[in-house]
mmCIF file of C-alpha atoms in Angstrom:
data_model
loop_
_atom_site.group_PDB
_atom_site.id
_atom_site.type_symbol
_atom_site.label_atom_id
_atom_site.label_comp_id
_atom_site.label_asym_id
_atom_site.label_seq_id
_atom_site.Cartn_x
_atom_site.Cartn_y
_atom_site.Cartn_z
ATOM 1 C CA MET A 1 83.283 -29.386 15.015
ATOM 2 C CA ARG A 2 81.288 -31.234 12.334
ATOM 3 C CA PRO A 3 79.110 -33.051 14.883
ATOM 4 C CA HIS A 4 77.977 -29.494 16.255
ATOM 5 C CA ASN A 5 77.595 -27.949 13.543
ATOM 6 C CA SER A 6 75.601 -30.627 12.333
ATOM 7 C CA HIS A 7 73.548 -30.072 16.063
ATOM 8 C CA ASN A 8 73.239 -25.991 15.267
ATOM 9 C CA ALA A 9 71.844 -26.686 11.525
ATOM 10 C CA THR A 10 69.102 -29.267 13.473
ATOM 11 C CA LEU A 11 68.129 -26.804 15.966
ATOM 12 C CA GLN A 12 67.457 -24.082 13.401
ATOM 13 C CA ARG A 13 65.508 -26.468 11.309
ATOM 14 C CA GLU A 14 63.166 -27.529 13.923
ATOM 15 C CA THR A 15 63.079 -23.719 15.136
ATOM 16 C CA ASP A 16 62.010 -22.703 11.196
ATOM 17 C CA ASN A 17 59.504 -25.716 11.223
ATOM 18 C CA ARG A 18 57.812 -24.597 14.182
ATOM 19 C CA LEU A 19 57.793 -21.356 13.034
ATOM 20 C CA GLN A 20 56.425 -22.144 9.722
ATOM 21 C CA ILE A 21 53.743 -24.128 11.431
ATOM 22 C CA ARG A 22 52.418 -21.036 13.850
ATOM 23 C CA LEU A 23 52.788 -18.970 10.364
ATOM 24 C CA GLN A 24 50.419 -21.344 8.794
ATOM 25 C CA ILE A 25 48.259 -21.612 12.082
ATOM 26 C CA ALA A 26 48.030 -17.678 12.189
ATOM 27 C CA ILE A 27 47.170 -18.211 8.342
ATOM 28 C CA LEU A 28 44.453 -20.408 9.303
ATOM 29 C CA CYS A 29 43.170 -18.512 11.955
ATOM 30 C CA TYR A 30 42.914 -15.127 9.734
ATOM 31 C CA HIS A 31 40.770 -16.610 7.326
ATOM 32 C CA SER A 32 38.653 -18.937 9.633
ATOM 33 C CA TYR A 33 37.752 -15.420 11.407
ATOM 34 C CA LYS A 34 37.334 -13.945 8.119
ATOM 35 C CA PHE A 35 35.030 -16.452 7.169
ATOM 36 C CA ILE A 36 33.489 -16.089 10.525
ATOM 37 C CA LEU A 37 32.575 -12.658 9.835
ATOM 38 C CA TYR A 38 31.188 -13.669 6.532
ATOM 39 C CA SER A 39 28.778 -16.246 7.684
ATOM 40 C CA ILE A 40 27.814 -14.216 9.960
ATOM 41 C CA ASP A 41 27.045 -11.117 7.385
ATOM 42 C CA LEU A 42 25.794 -13.707 4.927
ATOM 43 C CA LEU A 43 23.363 -15.318 7.827
ATOM 44 C CA GLN A 44 22.085 -11.273 8.521
ATOM 45 C CA ASN A 45 21.472 -10.843 4.882
ATOM 46 C CA ILE A 46 19.209 -13.889 5.103
ATOM 47 C CA MET A 47 17.330 -13.367 7.701
ATOM 48 C CA SER A 48 16.822 -9.725 6.729
ATOM 49 C CA LEU A 49 13.667 -9.075 4.525
ATOM 50 C CA ARG A 50 14.237 -7.933 1.196
ATOM 51 C CA TRP A 51 11.167 -5.456 0.356
ATOM 52 C CA GLY A 52 10.642 -4.133 -2.564
ATOM 53 C CA ILE A 53 8.600 -0.650 -2.935
ATOM 54 C CA LEU A 54 5.669 -0.300 -5.312
ATOM 55 C CA GLY A 55 4.714 3.263 -5.772
ATOM 56 C CA ALA A 56 6.612 6.104 -4.933
ATOM 57 C CA GLY A 57 3.763 8.908 -3.553
ATOM 58 C CA LYS A 58 3.845 9.624 0.418
ATOM 59 C CA ILE A 59 2.853 6.798 2.171
ATOM 60 C CA SER A 60 5.579 4.672 0.528
ATOM 61 C CA GLY A 61 8.081 7.538 2.102
ATOM 62 C CA GLN A 62 6.145 7.279 5.385
ATOM 63 C CA PHE A 63 6.710 3.227 5.604
ATOM 64 C CA VAL A 64 10.369 3.460 3.816
ATOM 65 C CA HIS A 65 11.061 5.875 6.691
ATOM 66 C CA ASP A 66 10.333 3.572 9.260
ATOM 67 C CA LEU A 67 12.207 0.778 7.835
ATOM 68 C CA LEU A 68 15.588 3.594 7.599
ATOM 69 C CA VAL A 69 15.242 4.223 11.410
ATOM 70 C CA SER A 70 14.950 0.690 12.633
ATOM 71 C CA ILE A 71 18.102 0.237 10.988
ATOM 72 C CA GLU A 72 19.927 3.042 11.809
ATOM 73 C CA GLU A 73 18.978 1.696 15.272
ATOM 74 C CA GLY A 74 21.124 -1.393 14.927
ATOM 75 C CA GLU A 75 17.885 -3.653 13.413
ATOM 76 C CA LYS A 76 19.249 -5.311 10.659
ATOM 77 C CA THR A 77 15.401 -6.948 10.171
ATOM 78 C CA HIS A 78 14.813 -4.830 6.812
ATOM 79 C CA ILE A 79 16.427 -4.273 3.197
ATOM 80 C CA ILE A 80 15.042 -2.239 1.129
ATOM 81 C CA THR A 81 16.010 -3.859 -2.847
ATOM 82 C CA SER A 82 13.966 -2.468 -5.085
ATOM 83 C CA VAL A 83 11.870 0.737 -5.760
ATOM 84 C CA GLY A 84 9.115 0.536 -8.303
ATOM 85 C CA SER A 85 7.474 3.364 -10.175
ATOM 86 C CA ARG A 86 6.078 3.834 -13.550
ATOM 87 C CA ASP A 87 7.985 6.790 -14.087
ATOM 88 C CA GLU A 88 11.755 6.522 -13.575
ATOM 89 C CA LYS A 89 12.783 9.823 -13.120
ATOM 90 C CA LYS A 90 9.964 9.934 -10.492
ATOM 91 C CA GLY A 91 11.617 6.433 -8.760
ATOM 92 C CA HIS A 92 15.504 7.849 -8.796
ATOM 93 C CA GLU A 93 13.907 11.359 -6.508
ATOM 94 C CA PHE A 94 11.582 9.162 -4.522
ATOM 95 C CA VAL A 95 15.690 6.879 -3.559
ATOM 96 C CA GLU A 96 16.887 10.348 -3.516
ATOM 97 C CA LYS A 97 14.597 12.282 -1.177
ATOM 98 C CA HIS A 98 13.906 9.359 1.328
ATOM 99 C CA GLY A 99 17.459 8.509 1.953
ATOM 100 C CA ILE A 100 17.794 5.343 0.241
ATOM 101 C CA THR A 101 21.571 4.859 0.483
ATOM 102 C CA ALA A 102 23.831 1.909 0.725
ATOM 103 C CA GLU A 103 25.029 3.727 4.093
ATOM 104 C CA ALA A 104 21.691 3.363 5.114
ATOM 105 C CA ASN A 105 20.414 0.279 4.297
ATOM 106 C CA LEU A 106 22.823 -2.612 4.945
ATOM 107 C CA GLY A 107 25.408 -1.760 2.196
ATOM 108 C CA TYR A 108 22.541 -1.868 -0.534
ATOM 109 C CA SER A 109 21.542 0.754 -3.084
ATOM 110 C CA PRO A 110 17.824 -0.543 -3.965
ATOM 111 C CA LYS A 111 17.373 -0.934 -7.964
ATOM 112 C CA VAL A 112 14.799 1.400 -9.276
ATOM 113 C CA GLN A 113 12.282 -0.166 -11.735
ATOM 114 C CA ASP A 114 8.480 -0.299 -13.189
ATOM 115 C CA TYR A 115 6.530 -2.977 -11.574
ATOM 116 C CA GLU A 116 7.123 -5.584 -13.916
ATOM 117 C CA GLY A 117 10.925 -5.227 -12.929
ATOM 118 C CA LEU A 118 10.373 -5.143 -9.796
ATOM 119 C CA TYR A 119 7.689 -8.034 -9.737
ATOM 120 C CA THR A 120 10.377 -10.579 -10.948
ATOM 121 C CA ASN A 121 13.594 -9.124 -8.543
ATOM 122 C CA PRO A 122 14.841 -12.351 -7.422
ATOM 123 C CA ASP A 123 16.075 -10.036 -5.040
ATOM 124 C CA VAL A 124 13.009 -9.076 -3.716
ATOM 125 C CA ASP A 125 10.818 -11.574 -0.986
ATOM 126 C CA VAL A 126 8.028 -8.569 -0.128
ATOM 127 C CA VAL A 127 6.216 -5.927 -1.785
ATOM 128 C CA TYR A 128 4.559 -3.122 0.088
ATOM 129 C CA ILE A 129 1.962 -1.331 -2.168
ATOM 130 C CA GLY A 130 1.230 2.132 -1.542
ATOM 131 C CA THR A 131 -0.579 3.146 -4.408
ATOM 132 C CA PRO A 132 -4.113 4.234 -4.475
ATOM 133 C CA HIS A 133 -6.877 1.231 -3.663
ATOM 134 C CA ASN A 134 -8.120 1.242 -7.144
ATOM 135 C CA PHE A 135 -4.756 -0.268 -8.274
ATOM 136 C CA HIS A 136 -4.817 -2.764 -5.793
ATOM 137 C CA ARG A 137 -6.827 -6.101 -7.112
ATOM 138 C CA GLU A 138 -4.485 -5.412 -9.875
ATOM 139 C CA GLN A 139 -0.446 -5.119 -8.432
ATOM 140 C CA VAL A 140 -1.260 -8.270 -5.838
ATOM 141 C CA LEU A 141 -2.715 -10.391 -8.157
ATOM 142 C CA SER A 142 0.724 -9.680 -10.077
ATOM 143 C CA VAL A 143 3.132 -9.507 -7.183
ATOM 144 C CA LEU A 144 1.179 -13.113 -6.094
ATOM 145 C CA GLU A 145 2.192 -14.727 -9.327
ATOM 146 C CA HIS A 146 5.426 -14.142 -9.116
ATOM 147 C CA GLY A 147 5.771 -16.334 -6.331
ATOM 148 C CA LYS A 148 6.544 -13.025 -4.054
ATOM 149 C CA HIS A 149 5.090 -11.522 -0.345
ATOM 150 C CA VAL A 150 2.540 -8.624 -0.070
ATOM 151 C CA VAL A 151 1.597 -6.111 2.492
ATOM 152 C CA CYS A 152 -0.881 -3.571 1.050
ATOM 153 C CA GLU A 153 -2.408 -0.269 2.191
ATOM 154 C CA LYS A 154 -5.720 0.134 3.110
ATOM 155 C CA PRO A 155 -8.267 0.114 2.197
ATOM 156 C CA PHE A 156 -6.731 -3.391 0.817
ATOM 157 C CA THR A 157 -9.318 -3.547 -2.248
ATOM 158 C CA VAL A 158 -12.082 -1.386 -3.364
ATOM 159 C CA THR A 159 -14.725 -4.271 -2.770
ATOM 160 C CA SER A 160 -14.651 -7.883 -1.063
ATOM 161 C CA ASP A 161 -15.364 -9.331 -4.012
ATOM 162 C CA GLU A 162 -11.642 -7.867 -4.443
ATOM 163 C CA ALA A 163 -10.373 -9.239 -1.387
ATOM 164 C CA ARG A 164 -11.849 -12.558 -1.845
ATOM 165 C CA GLU A 165 -10.052 -13.141 -5.118
ATOM 166 C CA ILE A 166 -6.764 -12.289 -3.669
ATOM 167 C CA PHE A 167 -6.747 -14.677 -0.735
ATOM 168 C CA GLU A 168 -8.022 -17.787 -2.895
ATOM 169 C CA ALA A 169 -4.847 -16.505 -4.982
ATOM 170 C CA ALA A 170 -3.022 -16.090 -1.941
ATOM 171 C CA LYS A 171 -4.197 -19.453 -0.854
ATOM 172 C CA SER A 172 -2.841 -21.269 -3.822
ATOM 173 C CA LYS A 173 0.802 -19.738 -3.817
ATOM 174 C CA ASN A 174 1.139 -20.413 -0.089
ATOM 175 C CA LEU A 175 2.015 -16.930 0.499
ATOM 176 C CA LEU A 176 1.674 -13.703 3.369
ATOM 177 C CA VAL A 177 -1.117 -11.225 2.300
ATOM 178 C CA MET A 178 -1.626 -8.668 4.699
ATOM 179 C CA GLU A 179 -3.388 -5.519 5.189
ATOM 180 C CA ALA A 180 -1.338 -2.759 6.193
ATOM 181 C CA MET A 181 -3.879 -1.221 8.810
ATOM 182 C CA TRP A 182 -1.140 0.032 10.420
ATOM 183 C CA THR A 183 -3.517 0.911 13.259
ATOM 184 C CA ARG A 184 -4.172 -2.800 13.823
ATOM 185 C CA PHE A 185 -0.155 -2.896 14.681
ATOM 186 C CA PHE A 186 0.657 0.064 17.211
ATOM 187 C CA PRO A 187 1.275 -1.021 20.619
ATOM 188 C CA ALA A 188 -1.106 1.098 22.238
ATOM 189 C CA VAL A 189 -3.580 -1.246 20.671
ATOM 190 C CA SER A 190 -2.220 -4.304 22.419
ATOM 191 C CA MET A 191 -2.534 -2.044 26.090
ATOM 192 C CA MET A 192 -5.940 -1.148 25.626
ATOM 193 C CA LYS A 193 -7.383 -4.414 24.477
ATOM 194 C CA LYS A 194 -5.513 -5.743 27.695
ATOM 195 C CA HIS A 195 -7.254 -3.190 29.868
ATOM 196 C CA ILE A 196 -10.564 -3.262 28.365
ATOM 197 C CA PHE A 197 -11.346 -7.139 27.479
ATOM 198 C CA GLU A 198 -8.770 -8.869 30.076
ATOM 199 C CA ASP A 199 -8.506 -6.330 33.105
ATOM 200 C CA LYS A 200 -11.638 -4.838 32.420
ATOM 201 C CA VAL A 201 -10.545 -1.267 33.888
ATOM 202 C CA LEU A 202 -14.045 0.286 32.419
ATOM 203 C CA GLY A 203 -15.998 -2.045 33.462
ATOM 204 C CA ASP A 204 -19.042 -2.563 31.081
ATOM 205 C CA VAL A 205 -18.463 -0.727 28.353
ATOM 206 C CA TYR A 206 -21.317 0.751 26.558
ATOM 207 C CA ARG A 207 -20.389 3.330 23.392
ATOM 208 C CA LEU A 208 -17.449 4.318 21.414
ATOM 209 C CA VAL A 209 -17.326 7.797 19.462
ATOM 210 C CA ALA A 210 -14.642 8.186 16.587
ATOM 211 C CA ASP A 211 -14.286 10.252 14.051
ATOM 212 C CA LEU A 212 -11.270 10.508 10.989
ATOM 213 C CA SER A 213 -12.375 14.459 9.497
ATOM 214 C CA SER A 214 -9.919 16.740 7.788
ATOM 215 C CA ASN A 215 -10.572 19.793 5.405
ATOM 216 C CA PHE A 216 -9.377 18.731 1.663
ATOM 217 C CA ASP A 217 -11.066 22.176 0.351
ATOM 218 C CA ILE A 218 -12.722 20.042 -1.679
ATOM 219 C CA LYS A 219 -14.323 22.679 -3.755
ATOM 220 C CA ASN A 220 -11.265 23.722 -5.001
ATOM 221 C CA MET A 221 -10.143 20.223 -5.848
ATOM 222 C CA PRO A 222 -9.983 19.267 -9.521
ATOM 223 C CA PRO A 223 -13.184 16.334 -10.117
ATOM 224 C CA SER A 224 -9.944 14.299 -11.380
ATOM 225 C CA SER A 225 -8.237 14.432 -8.360
ATOM 226 C CA ARG A 226 -8.051 10.593 -6.583
ATOM 227 C CA ILE A 227 -10.104 12.285 -3.918
ATOM 228 C CA ARG A 228 -13.337 12.813 -6.189
ATOM 229 C CA ASN A 229 -13.024 10.908 -8.683
ATOM 230 C CA ILE A 230 -15.565 8.152 -8.654
ATOM 231 C CA ASN A 231 -13.439 6.147 -11.321
ATOM 232 C CA LEU A 232 -10.804 5.951 -9.104
ATOM 233 C CA ALA A 233 -13.301 4.484 -6.230
ATOM 234 C CA GLY A 234 -12.990 8.400 -4.233
ATOM 235 C CA GLY A 235 -15.175 9.297 -1.530
ATOM 236 C CA THR A 236 -14.390 9.634 1.958
ATOM 237 C CA THR A 237 -15.513 5.968 3.306
ATOM 238 C CA LEU A 238 -13.189 4.022 1.829
ATOM 239 C CA ASP A 239 -10.187 6.421 2.300
ATOM 240 C CA MET A 240 -10.864 7.982 5.978
ATOM 241 C CA GLY A 241 -13.779 6.057 7.643
ATOM 242 C CA ILE A 242 -12.289 2.898 7.645
ATOM 243 C CA TYR A 243 -10.396 3.848 10.516
ATOM 244 C CA PRO A 244 -13.388 4.841 12.894
ATOM 245 C CA LEU A 245 -14.730 1.361 11.523
ATOM 246 C CA THR A 246 -11.567 -0.407 12.276
ATOM 247 C CA TYR A 247 -11.483 1.185 16.294
ATOM 248 C CA ALA A 248 -15.239 -0.222 16.412
ATOM 249 C CA ARG A 249 -13.562 -3.266 15.754
ATOM 250 C CA ILE A 250 -10.384 -3.173 17.690
ATOM 251 C CA LEU A 251 -12.017 -1.834 20.877
ATOM 252 C CA LEU A 252 -15.875 -3.194 20.951
ATOM 253 C CA ASP A 253 -15.269 -6.640 20.054
ATOM 254 C CA GLN A 254 -12.113 -9.237 21.162
ATOM 255 C CA GLY A 255 -13.306 -11.633 17.977
ATOM 256 C CA THR A 256 -11.851 -11.247 14.466
ATOM 257 C CA GLY A 257 -13.701 -12.263 11.318
ATOM 258 C CA LYS A 258 -15.370 -15.427 11.322
ATOM 259 C CA ASN A 259 -15.214 -14.906 15.195
ATOM 260 C CA ALA A 260 -16.128 -11.912 15.627
ATOM 261 C CA MET A 261 -19.467 -10.478 17.737
ATOM 262 C CA PRO A 262 -22.448 -9.816 15.150
ATOM 263 C CA PHE A 263 -23.681 -5.968 14.613
ATOM 264 C CA GLU A 264 -26.274 -4.790 12.691
ATOM 265 C CA HIS A 265 -25.424 -0.928 11.386
ATOM 266 C CA LYS A 266 -27.219 1.971 9.535
ATOM 267 C CA ALA A 267 -24.992 4.561 7.979
ATOM 268 C CA PHE A 268 -25.875 7.970 6.008
ATOM 269 C CA LEU A 269 -23.477 9.183 3.298
ATOM 270 C CA THR A 270 -23.848 12.679 1.585
ATOM 271 C CA LEU A 271 -23.073 11.854 -1.939
ATOM 272 C CA ASP A 272 -21.522 15.330 -3.724
ATOM 273 C CA PRO A 273 -23.851 15.790 -6.935
ATOM 274 C CA THR A 274 -20.758 17.143 -8.892
ATOM 275 C CA ASP A 275 -18.957 14.270 -8.685
ATOM 276 C CA GLY A 276 -20.842 11.660 -6.969
ATOM 277 C CA VAL A 277 -19.023 10.323 -4.196
ATOM 278 C CA ASP A 278 -19.143 10.590 -0.746
ATOM 279 C CA HIS A 279 -17.283 13.717 1.746
ATOM 280 C CA LEU A 280 -19.771 13.020 4.447
ATOM 281 C CA SER A 281 -20.094 10.089 6.423
ATOM 282 C CA THR A 282 -21.683 8.816 9.152
ATOM 283 C CA ILE A 283 -21.867 5.235 10.630
ATOM 284 C CA LEU A 284 -24.006 4.084 13.156
ATOM 285 C CA LEU A 285 -23.231 0.582 14.954
ATOM 286 C CA LYS A 286 -24.754 -1.927 17.200
ATOM 287 C CA TYR A 287 -23.724 -5.036 18.548
ATOM 288 C CA LYS A 288 -25.589 -8.124 20.115
ATOM 289 C CA ASP A 289 -24.448 -7.475 23.455
ATOM 290 C CA GLY A 290 -26.000 -3.743 23.438
ATOM 291 C CA LYS A 291 -22.759 -1.533 22.562
ATOM 292 C CA HIS A 292 -22.890 1.175 20.158
ATOM 293 C CA ALA A 293 -20.675 3.022 18.547
ATOM 294 C CA ILE A 294 -21.095 6.092 16.296
ATOM 295 C CA LEU A 295 -18.490 6.432 13.618
ATOM 296 C CA THR A 296 -18.097 9.658 11.554
ATOM 297 C CA SER A 297 -15.555 10.738 8.734
ATOM 298 C CA SER A 298 -15.275 13.854 6.372
ATOM 299 C CA ASN A 299 -13.166 15.360 3.733
ATOM 300 C CA LEU A 300 -15.178 18.583 4.300
ATOM 301 C CA VAL A 301 -14.249 19.738 8.380
ATOM 302 C CA ASP A 302 -11.511 19.312 10.169
ATOM 303 C CA GLY A 303 -12.093 16.373 12.962
ATOM 304 C CA PRO A 304 -12.329 17.114 16.703
ATOM 305 C CA SER A 305 -9.238 16.694 19.029
ATOM 306 C CA PRO A 306 -9.195 14.246 21.363
ATOM 307 C CA PHE A 307 -10.535 11.641 17.845
ATOM 308 C CA LEU A 308 -12.160 8.882 20.033
ATOM 309 C CA ARG A 309 -13.817 8.333 23.215
ATOM 310 C CA LEU A 310 -14.797 5.412 24.760
ATOM 311 C CA GLU A 311 -17.492 4.737 27.563
ATOM 312 C CA GLY A 312 -17.937 2.505 30.196
ATOM 313 C CA SER A 313 -19.173 1.954 33.501
ATOM 314 C CA GLU A 314 -15.957 2.743 35.470
ATOM 315 C CA GLY A 315 -14.360 4.942 33.366
ATOM 316 C CA VAL A 316 -13.547 6.684 29.948
ATOM 317 C CA LEU A 317 -10.749 6.000 27.374
ATOM 318 C CA THR A 318 -9.863 8.815 25.539
ATOM 319 C CA MET A 319 -7.355 8.639 22.611
ATOM 320 C CA TYR A 320 -5.340 11.572 21.268
ATOM 321 C CA ALA A 321 -2.957 12.040 18.073
ATOM 322 C CA ASP A 322 -2.214 14.255 15.466
ATOM 323 C CA ASN A 323 -3.669 11.890 12.859
ATOM 324 C CA PRO A 324 -6.338 9.805 14.397
ATOM 325 C CA ALA A 325 -4.602 6.772 12.373
ATOM 326 C CA LYS A 326 -2.239 7.058 14.745
ATOM 327 C CA ALA A 327 -3.022 4.886 17.901
ATOM 328 C CA ARG A 328 0.227 6.459 19.997
ATOM 329 C CA HIS A 329 -1.680 8.003 22.745
ATOM 330 C CA PHE A 330 -4.168 7.314 25.338
ATOM 331 C CA LYS A 331 -5.596 7.960 29.040
ATOM 332 C CA ILE A 332 -8.300 5.958 30.996
ATOM 333 C CA GLU A 333 -10.051 8.082 33.594
ATOM 334 C CA PHE A 334 -12.213 6.439 36.190
ATOM 335 C CA LYS A 335 -15.321 7.837 37.827
ATOM 336 C CA ASP A 336 -14.060 6.755 41.527
ATOM 337 C CA GLY A 337 -11.516 9.349 41.489
ATOM 338 C CA ARG A 338 -8.014 6.692 41.214
ATOM 339 C CA ASP A 339 -5.394 7.385 39.446
ATOM 340 C CA PRO A 340 -6.172 7.376 35.541
ATOM 341 C CA ILE A 341 -4.351 5.004 33.732
ATOM 342 C CA GLU A 342 -2.007 6.550 30.400
ATOM 343 C CA PHE A 343 0.567 5.626 27.612
ATOM 344 C CA GLU A 344 2.278 7.526 24.881
ATOM 345 C CA GLU A 345 4.366 5.953 22.426
ATOM 346 C CA LYS A 346 7.391 7.699 21.875
ATOM 347 C CA ASN A 347 10.282 7.227 19.474
ATOM 348 C CA ASN A 348 11.977 7.805 16.090
ATOM 349 C CA TYR A 349 8.983 5.951 14.528
ATOM 350 C CA ILE A 350 6.102 7.166 11.856
ATOM 351 C CA GLY A 351 4.408 4.052 13.097
ATOM 352 C CA PHE A 352 5.067 1.666 9.857
ATOM 353 C CA ILE A 353 7.577 -0.677 11.338
ATOM 354 C CA HIS A 354 5.124 -1.879 13.526
ATOM 355 C CA GLU A 355 2.883 -3.431 10.390
ATOM 356 C CA ALA A 356 6.742 -4.211 8.736
ATOM 357 C CA ASN A 357 8.003 -6.293 12.340
ATOM 358 C CA ALA A 358 4.566 -8.390 12.280
ATOM 359 C CA ALA A 359 5.266 -9.701 8.106
ATOM 360 C CA PHE A 360 8.908 -10.406 9.120
ATOM 361 C CA LYS A 361 7.531 -12.695 11.729
ATOM 362 C CA ALA A 362 4.314 -14.263 9.689
ATOM 363 C CA ILE A 363 6.869 -15.039 7.015
ATOM 364 C CA GLN A 364 10.080 -16.200 8.987
ATOM 365 C CA GLU A 365 7.259 -18.755 10.753
ATOM 366 C CA GLY A 366 5.616 -19.497 7.362
ATOM 367 C CA LYS A 367 2.661 -18.134 7.756
ATOM 368 C CA THR A 368 -0.105 -16.358 5.527
ATOM 369 C CA GLN A 369 -1.786 -14.668 7.651
ATOM 370 C CA VAL A 370 -1.242 -12.320 10.409
ATOM 371 C CA SER A 371 -3.136 -12.537 13.767
ATOM 372 C CA GLU A 372 -4.152 -8.457 13.921
ATOM 373 C CA ILE A 373 -5.970 -8.783 10.647
ATOM 374 C CA PRO A 374 -6.545 -11.996 9.449
ATOM 375 C CA TRP A 375 -8.109 -12.401 6.058
ATOM 376 C CA ASP A 376 -11.904 -12.739 7.431
ATOM 377 C CA GLU A 377 -11.902 -9.559 9.330
ATOM 378 C CA THR A 378 -10.488 -7.844 6.339
ATOM 379 C CA LEU A 379 -13.150 -9.149 4.255
ATOM 380 C CA LEU A 380 -15.584 -8.572 7.031
ATOM 381 C CA VAL A 381 -14.893 -4.724 7.410
ATOM 382 C CA MET A 382 -14.598 -4.563 3.147
ATOM 383 C CA GLU A 383 -18.334 -5.876 3.103
ATOM 384 C CA THR A 384 -19.217 -3.637 5.660
ATOM 385 C CA MET A 385 -17.871 -0.912 3.438
ATOM 386 C CA ASP A 386 -19.702 -2.048 0.661
ATOM 387 C CA LYS A 387 -23.036 -2.395 2.408
ATOM 388 C CA VAL A 388 -22.620 1.591 3.550
ATOM 389 C CA ARG A 389 -21.938 2.178 0.112
ATOM 390 C CA HIS A 390 -24.742 0.476 -1.291
ATOM 391 C CA ASP A 391 -27.353 1.511 1.189
ATOM 392 C CA ASN A 392 -26.782 4.927 -0.068
ATOM 393 C CA GLY A 393 -26.212 4.477 -3.703
ATOM 394 C CA LEU A 394 -22.374 4.377 -4.018
ATOM 395 C CA TYR A 395 -21.533 1.981 -6.672
ATOM 396 C CA TYR A 396 -18.180 2.198 -8.308
ATOM 397 C CA PRO A 397 -17.739 1.380 -11.993
ATOM 398 C CA GLY A 398 -17.867 -2.549 -12.726
ATOM 399 C CA GLU A 399 -20.178 -2.961 -9.710
ATOM 400 C CA GLU A 400 -23.264 -4.623 -9.971
ATOM 401 C CA ARG A 401 -26.356 -2.751 -8.695
ATOM 402 C CA THR A 402 -28.670 -4.420 -5.999
ATOM 403 C CA LYS A 403 -32.201 -3.875 -4.694
ATOM 404 C CA ASN A 404 -32.004 -2.598 -0.830
#
């Protein structure tokens, strides 16, 4: 009987060993699975662009809205890790108002910090600046000094000299700096440019008429407000006139910056005798090839709808929007009666996601500029705005007056 018992014991030990091995394999597989999930999560975080939001105003809220919508729709490209505000209470109210919760923000609750705290936050890759333009120079330079990329709202700066200084700093730091002229990044803009320059569906393009105007009730607005205060670089040309000028750059010229087609311009600004800034602006452009642009802006009256008309030998392109800065909807109608071409972007985004995605792509590729608006194009627009203002006697504090 002993040999039989010994044999059974051996079989039992072998069975136990096999079970032990299977258990160890199962445990190893479980931990491997957990490690893979952790690695995927870590990789997703590495691949996400970590945003600091500088300024807790309306436009920053709209930018944040689009980042959160992208997360809601399954994208993991953007995370908001910091909100910078001069007023801590206002910063917390901003986070609450716009729903920047861990659940909505890929598990991350953003820190509410003062500006210096945002600049030094190691969890921030890029800073979106949504403050008034008279603060842009100082803030962009501070962000760059702390080694972070920058997406800065339009107008990029008050003057072209300020923009030039920023680009020199960005070049020395090898960091992305991008003017957040969101209009340039809309899918409709790419489609219009293709129809105009590649397919040439309008034939010879002759003239652009574009307007951005809205009645701000200026007379009842205090002179200290951003719109009226000359010390805050107030007025309509920088704030609103930059959009019609941008459409002229987008739709009348394939080139940008140093490769732009030469143009001459004449402008008329009506300066308010009380606050000294412009509230009515008309800019006329003539390109080297003969194309004209009539560009108007005002905060005294409401603008027309549609707000843009591009005329060619074969047809007319018209743009429609509740806000002319949003390039969402255009229609091309032809003189020969053929079916029109129409496009309208419909989604849950306000429109800022397109520039955010462009910044993400550029940073991933190690670029310091984006093709939609390279540095020399921002400089060209800012130089034009400088000349428009100076020709009409509008100089901001600190600017040297030149003879016209």
